Tab-separated table of C-alpha atoms and ligand atoms in Angstrom:
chain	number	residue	atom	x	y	z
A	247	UNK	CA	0.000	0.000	0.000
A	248	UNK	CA	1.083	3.355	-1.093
A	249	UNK	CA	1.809	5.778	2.316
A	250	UNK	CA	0.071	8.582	1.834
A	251	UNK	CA	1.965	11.799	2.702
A	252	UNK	CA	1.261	14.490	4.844
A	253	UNK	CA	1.518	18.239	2.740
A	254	UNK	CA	3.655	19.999	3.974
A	255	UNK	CA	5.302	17.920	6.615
A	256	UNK	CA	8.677	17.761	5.644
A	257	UNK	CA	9.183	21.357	5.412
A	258	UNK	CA	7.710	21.455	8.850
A	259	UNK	CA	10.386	18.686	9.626
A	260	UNK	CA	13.193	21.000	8.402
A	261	UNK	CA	12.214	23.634	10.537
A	262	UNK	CA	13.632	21.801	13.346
A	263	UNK	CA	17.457	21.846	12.095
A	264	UNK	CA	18.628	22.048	15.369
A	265	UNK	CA	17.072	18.298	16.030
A	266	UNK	CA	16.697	16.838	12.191
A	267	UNK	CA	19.894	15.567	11.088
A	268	UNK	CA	19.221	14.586	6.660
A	269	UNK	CA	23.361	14.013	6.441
A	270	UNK	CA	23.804	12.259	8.684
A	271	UNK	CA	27.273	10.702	7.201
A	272	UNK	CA	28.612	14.358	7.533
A	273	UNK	CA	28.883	12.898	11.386
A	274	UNK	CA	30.656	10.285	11.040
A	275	UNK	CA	32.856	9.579	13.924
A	276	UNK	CA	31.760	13.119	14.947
A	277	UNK	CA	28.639	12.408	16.995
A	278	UNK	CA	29.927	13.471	20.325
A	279	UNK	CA	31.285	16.631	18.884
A	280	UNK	CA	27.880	17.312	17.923
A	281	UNK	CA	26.327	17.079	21.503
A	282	UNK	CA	29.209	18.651	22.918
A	283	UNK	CA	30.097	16.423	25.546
A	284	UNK	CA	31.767	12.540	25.920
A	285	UNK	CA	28.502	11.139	26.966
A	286	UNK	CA	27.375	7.316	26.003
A	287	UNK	CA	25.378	7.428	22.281
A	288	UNK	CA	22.603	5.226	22.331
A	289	UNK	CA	20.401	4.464	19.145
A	290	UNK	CA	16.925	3.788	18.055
A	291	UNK	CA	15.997	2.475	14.164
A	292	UNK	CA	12.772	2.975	13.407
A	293	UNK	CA	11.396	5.393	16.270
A	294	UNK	CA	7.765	6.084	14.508
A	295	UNK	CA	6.596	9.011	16.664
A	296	UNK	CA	9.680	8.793	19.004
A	297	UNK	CA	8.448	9.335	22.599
A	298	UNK	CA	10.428	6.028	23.486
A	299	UNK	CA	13.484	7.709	23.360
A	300	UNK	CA	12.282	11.214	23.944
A	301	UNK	CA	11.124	9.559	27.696
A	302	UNK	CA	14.887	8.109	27.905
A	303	UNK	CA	16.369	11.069	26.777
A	304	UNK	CA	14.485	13.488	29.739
A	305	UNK	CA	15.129	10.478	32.080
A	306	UNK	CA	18.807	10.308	31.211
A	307	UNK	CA	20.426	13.187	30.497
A	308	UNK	CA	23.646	11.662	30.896
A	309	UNK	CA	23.440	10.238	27.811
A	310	UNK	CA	23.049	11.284	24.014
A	311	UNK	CA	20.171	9.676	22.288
A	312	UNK	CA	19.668	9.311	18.243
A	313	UNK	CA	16.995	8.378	16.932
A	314	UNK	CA	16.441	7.172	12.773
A	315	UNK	CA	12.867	7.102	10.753
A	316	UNK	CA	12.021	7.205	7.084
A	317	UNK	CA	8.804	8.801	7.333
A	318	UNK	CA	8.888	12.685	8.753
A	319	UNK	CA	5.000	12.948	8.933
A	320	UNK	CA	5.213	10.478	12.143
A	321	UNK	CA	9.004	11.745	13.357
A	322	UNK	CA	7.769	14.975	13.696
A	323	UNK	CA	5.526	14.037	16.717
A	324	UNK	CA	9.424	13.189	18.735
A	325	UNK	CA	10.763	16.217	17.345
A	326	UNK	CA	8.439	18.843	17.965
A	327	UNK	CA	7.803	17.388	21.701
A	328	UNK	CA	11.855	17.282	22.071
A	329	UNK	CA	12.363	21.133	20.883
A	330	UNK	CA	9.139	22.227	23.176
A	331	UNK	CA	11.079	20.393	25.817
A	332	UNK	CA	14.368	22.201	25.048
A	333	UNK	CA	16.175	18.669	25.250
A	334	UNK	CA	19.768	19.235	25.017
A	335	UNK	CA	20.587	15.358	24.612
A	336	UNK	CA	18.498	13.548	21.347
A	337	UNK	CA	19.195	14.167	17.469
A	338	UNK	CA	17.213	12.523	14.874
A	339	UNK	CA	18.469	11.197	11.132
A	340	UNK	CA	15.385	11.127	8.619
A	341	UNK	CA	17.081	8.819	6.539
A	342	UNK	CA	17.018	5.076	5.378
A	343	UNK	CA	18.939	2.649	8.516
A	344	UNK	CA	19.999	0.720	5.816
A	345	UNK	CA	23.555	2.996	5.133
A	346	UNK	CA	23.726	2.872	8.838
A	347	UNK	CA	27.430	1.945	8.268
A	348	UNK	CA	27.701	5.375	6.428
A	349	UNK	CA	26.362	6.937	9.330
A	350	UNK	CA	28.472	6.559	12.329
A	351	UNK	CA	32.103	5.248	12.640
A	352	UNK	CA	33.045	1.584	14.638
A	353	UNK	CA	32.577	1.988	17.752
A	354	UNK	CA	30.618	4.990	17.898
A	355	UNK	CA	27.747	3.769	19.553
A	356	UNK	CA	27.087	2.186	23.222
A	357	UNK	CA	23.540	0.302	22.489
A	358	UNK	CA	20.826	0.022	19.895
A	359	UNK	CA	16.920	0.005	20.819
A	360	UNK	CA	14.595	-2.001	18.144
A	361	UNK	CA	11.095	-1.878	19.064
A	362	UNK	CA	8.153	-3.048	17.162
A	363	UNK	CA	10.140	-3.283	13.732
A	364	UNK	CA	8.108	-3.886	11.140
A	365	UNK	CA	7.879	-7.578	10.763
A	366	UNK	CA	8.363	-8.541	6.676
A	367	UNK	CA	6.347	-11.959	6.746
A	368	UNK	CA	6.877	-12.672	3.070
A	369	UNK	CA	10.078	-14.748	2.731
A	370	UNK	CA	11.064	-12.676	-0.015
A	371	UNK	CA	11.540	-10.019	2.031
A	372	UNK	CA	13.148	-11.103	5.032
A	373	UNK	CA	16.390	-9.390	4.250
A	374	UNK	CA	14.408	-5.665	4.779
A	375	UNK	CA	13.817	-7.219	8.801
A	376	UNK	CA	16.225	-5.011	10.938
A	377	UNK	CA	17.111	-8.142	12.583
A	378	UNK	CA	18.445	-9.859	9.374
A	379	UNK	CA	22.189	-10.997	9.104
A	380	UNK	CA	23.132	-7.636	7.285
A	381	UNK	CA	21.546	-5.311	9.453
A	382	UNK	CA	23.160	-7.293	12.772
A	383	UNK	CA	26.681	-6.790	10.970
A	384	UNK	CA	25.956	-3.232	11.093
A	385	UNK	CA	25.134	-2.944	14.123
A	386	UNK	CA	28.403	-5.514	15.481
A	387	UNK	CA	30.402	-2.930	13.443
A	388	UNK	CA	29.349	0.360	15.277
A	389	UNK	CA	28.658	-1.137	18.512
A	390	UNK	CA	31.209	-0.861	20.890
A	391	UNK	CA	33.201	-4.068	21.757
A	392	UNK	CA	29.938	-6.387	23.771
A	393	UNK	CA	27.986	-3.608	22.830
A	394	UNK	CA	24.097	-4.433	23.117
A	395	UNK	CA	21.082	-4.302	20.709
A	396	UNK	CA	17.540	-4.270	22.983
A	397	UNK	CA	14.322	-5.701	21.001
A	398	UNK	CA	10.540	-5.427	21.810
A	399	UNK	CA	8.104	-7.093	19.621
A	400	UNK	CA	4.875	-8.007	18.984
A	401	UNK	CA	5.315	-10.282	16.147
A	402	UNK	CA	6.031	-14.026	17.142
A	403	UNK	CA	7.589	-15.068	14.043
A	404	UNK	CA	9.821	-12.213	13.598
A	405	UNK	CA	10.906	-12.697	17.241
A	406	UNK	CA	11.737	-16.608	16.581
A	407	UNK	CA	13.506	-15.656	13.570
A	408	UNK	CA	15.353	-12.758	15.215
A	409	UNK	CA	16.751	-15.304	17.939
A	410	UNK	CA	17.827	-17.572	15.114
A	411	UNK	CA	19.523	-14.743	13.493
A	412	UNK	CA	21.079	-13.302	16.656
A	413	UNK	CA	22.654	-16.680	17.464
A	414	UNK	CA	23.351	-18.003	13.870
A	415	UNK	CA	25.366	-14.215	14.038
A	416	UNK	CA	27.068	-15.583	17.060
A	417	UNK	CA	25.509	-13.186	19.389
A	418	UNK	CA	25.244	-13.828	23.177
A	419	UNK	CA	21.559	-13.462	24.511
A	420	UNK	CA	20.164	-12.509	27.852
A	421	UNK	CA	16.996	-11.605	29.568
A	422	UNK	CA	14.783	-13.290	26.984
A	423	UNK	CA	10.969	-12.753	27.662
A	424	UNK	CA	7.878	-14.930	25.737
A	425	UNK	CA	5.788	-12.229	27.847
A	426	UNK	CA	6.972	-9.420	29.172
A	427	UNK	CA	4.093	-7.566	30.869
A	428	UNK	CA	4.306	-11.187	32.903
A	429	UNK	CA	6.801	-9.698	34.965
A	430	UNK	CA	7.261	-6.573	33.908
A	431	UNK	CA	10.450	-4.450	34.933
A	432	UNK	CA	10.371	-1.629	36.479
A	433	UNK	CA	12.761	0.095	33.831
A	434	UNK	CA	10.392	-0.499	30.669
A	435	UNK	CA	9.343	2.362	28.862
A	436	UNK	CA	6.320	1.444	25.940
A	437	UNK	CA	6.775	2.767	22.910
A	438	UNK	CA	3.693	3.963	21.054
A	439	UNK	CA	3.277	0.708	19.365
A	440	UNK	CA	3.848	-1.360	22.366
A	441	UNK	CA	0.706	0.563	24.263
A	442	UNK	CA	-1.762	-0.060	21.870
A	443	UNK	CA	-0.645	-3.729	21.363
A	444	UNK	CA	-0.688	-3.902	25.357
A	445	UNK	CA	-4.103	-2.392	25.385
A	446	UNK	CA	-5.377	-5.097	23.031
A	447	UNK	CA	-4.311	-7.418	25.521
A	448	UNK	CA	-1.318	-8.784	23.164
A	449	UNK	CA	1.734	-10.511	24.494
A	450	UNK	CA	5.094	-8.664	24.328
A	451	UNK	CA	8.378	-10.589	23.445
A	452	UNK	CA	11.671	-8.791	25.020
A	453	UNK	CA	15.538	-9.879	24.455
A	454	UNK	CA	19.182	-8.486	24.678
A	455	UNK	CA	21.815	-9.727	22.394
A	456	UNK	CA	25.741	-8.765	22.895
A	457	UNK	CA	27.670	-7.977	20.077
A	458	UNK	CA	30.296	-10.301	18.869
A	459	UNK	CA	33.401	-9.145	19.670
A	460	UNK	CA	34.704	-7.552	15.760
B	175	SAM	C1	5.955	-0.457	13.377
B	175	SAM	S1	6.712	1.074	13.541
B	175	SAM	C2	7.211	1.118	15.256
B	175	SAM	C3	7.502	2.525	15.757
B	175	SAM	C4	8.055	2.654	17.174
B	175	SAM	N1	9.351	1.980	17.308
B	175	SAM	C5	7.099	2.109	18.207
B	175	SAM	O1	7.367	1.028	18.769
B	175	SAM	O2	6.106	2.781	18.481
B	175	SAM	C6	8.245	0.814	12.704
B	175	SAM	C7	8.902	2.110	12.240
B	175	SAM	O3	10.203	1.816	11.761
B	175	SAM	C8	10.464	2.629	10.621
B	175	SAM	N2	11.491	1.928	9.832
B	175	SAM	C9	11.398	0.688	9.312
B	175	SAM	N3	12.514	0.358	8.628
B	175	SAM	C10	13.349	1.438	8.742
B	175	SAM	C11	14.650	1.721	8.241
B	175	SAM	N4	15.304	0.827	7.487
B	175	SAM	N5	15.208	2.915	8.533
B	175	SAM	C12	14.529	3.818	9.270
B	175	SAM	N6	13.286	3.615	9.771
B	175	SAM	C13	12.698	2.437	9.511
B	175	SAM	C14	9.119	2.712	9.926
B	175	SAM	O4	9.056	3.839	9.075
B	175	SAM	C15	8.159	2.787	11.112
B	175	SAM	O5	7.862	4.111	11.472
């Protein structure tokens, strides 16, 4: 299905240059410089309206939050809420996660948040999940060393193939959940997605996988 575009809402988008990064490979290995400090980077791909990490980001201060999206008509949500807020600590890249490589230097980033990724169920396009072998290579290669990638999901059959791919990739995994509002920690922030899905009375599936060591 086509998406159907919001007039007008990329402009609106741009408006925020102090927040909307559309280079974001002109920061390579500069993301620090850009927040001014030496604090921890941590990621989200695919933030839809964003007030997962804009929650983090006003929770922790002490660290530097980034978050990617494709479609500016729901990003803008995150990024008008985060300028209102005057939030010193969270960027976000409107660009593709796929060039993620091009984006940010090995290393360069302390832990990566996946929530509610859009599943793919057609076989043929399993390689567009953000948990697919290429995607984990990215994120091994600008993780730091046992760096860790945190995944929410609705989607039972993207989570069983995402803990096939995650150990087939050699990754270490850790506080797996079939159900997470079960025994929910205290910590967990819902995402947008994750409310409604809760709401609907929907099971949650939760794991951490470490990073390889490159
Ligand atoms: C199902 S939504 C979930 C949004 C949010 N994480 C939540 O839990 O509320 C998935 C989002 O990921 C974005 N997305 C999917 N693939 C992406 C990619 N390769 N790069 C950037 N964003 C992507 C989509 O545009 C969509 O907004």
């Amino acid at each position: 299905m086509r998406r159907r575009k919001i007039k007008g809402s990329d402009e609106k988008l741009l408006s925020y240059s102090g927040y909307v990064i559309t280079e974001a490979q002109n920061y390579k290995g500069k993301w620090r410089d850009l927040f001014g400090n030496n604090n921890p980077i941590h990621l989200e791909v695919g933030i839809g309206r964003g007030s997962f990490l804009k929650k983090f980001a006003v929770k922790h201060p002490e660290i530097n939050y980034i978050g990617i999206e494709t479609k500016e008509e729901v990003m803008l949500y995150g990024v008008k809420e985060s300028h209102e807020e005057d939030l010193k600590n969270i960027k976000f890249i409107w660009q593709n996660a796929v060039d993620l490589k091009d984006f940010f230097e090995k290393g360069e980033v302390d832990r990566i948040y996946l929530n509610f990724s859009d599943p793919w169920p057609k076989k043929r396009h399993s390689k567009r999940r953000l948990t697919a072998d290429t995607f984990l290579n990215m994120y091994r290669d600008v993780l730091v060393d046992k760096g860790e990638v945190h995944f929410k999901t609705d989607h039972e059959e993207l989570f069983e193939f995402s803990l096939n791919s995650f150990a087939e990739n050699e990754w270490k995994l850790k506080n797996i959940s079939l159900d997470l509002y079960k025994n929910l920690p205290e910590d967990n922030i819902p995402t947008d997605y994750e409310t409604k899905f809760v709401e609907k009375g929907m099971r949650i599936f939760r794991l951490e996988g470490i990073a390889p060591i490159k």
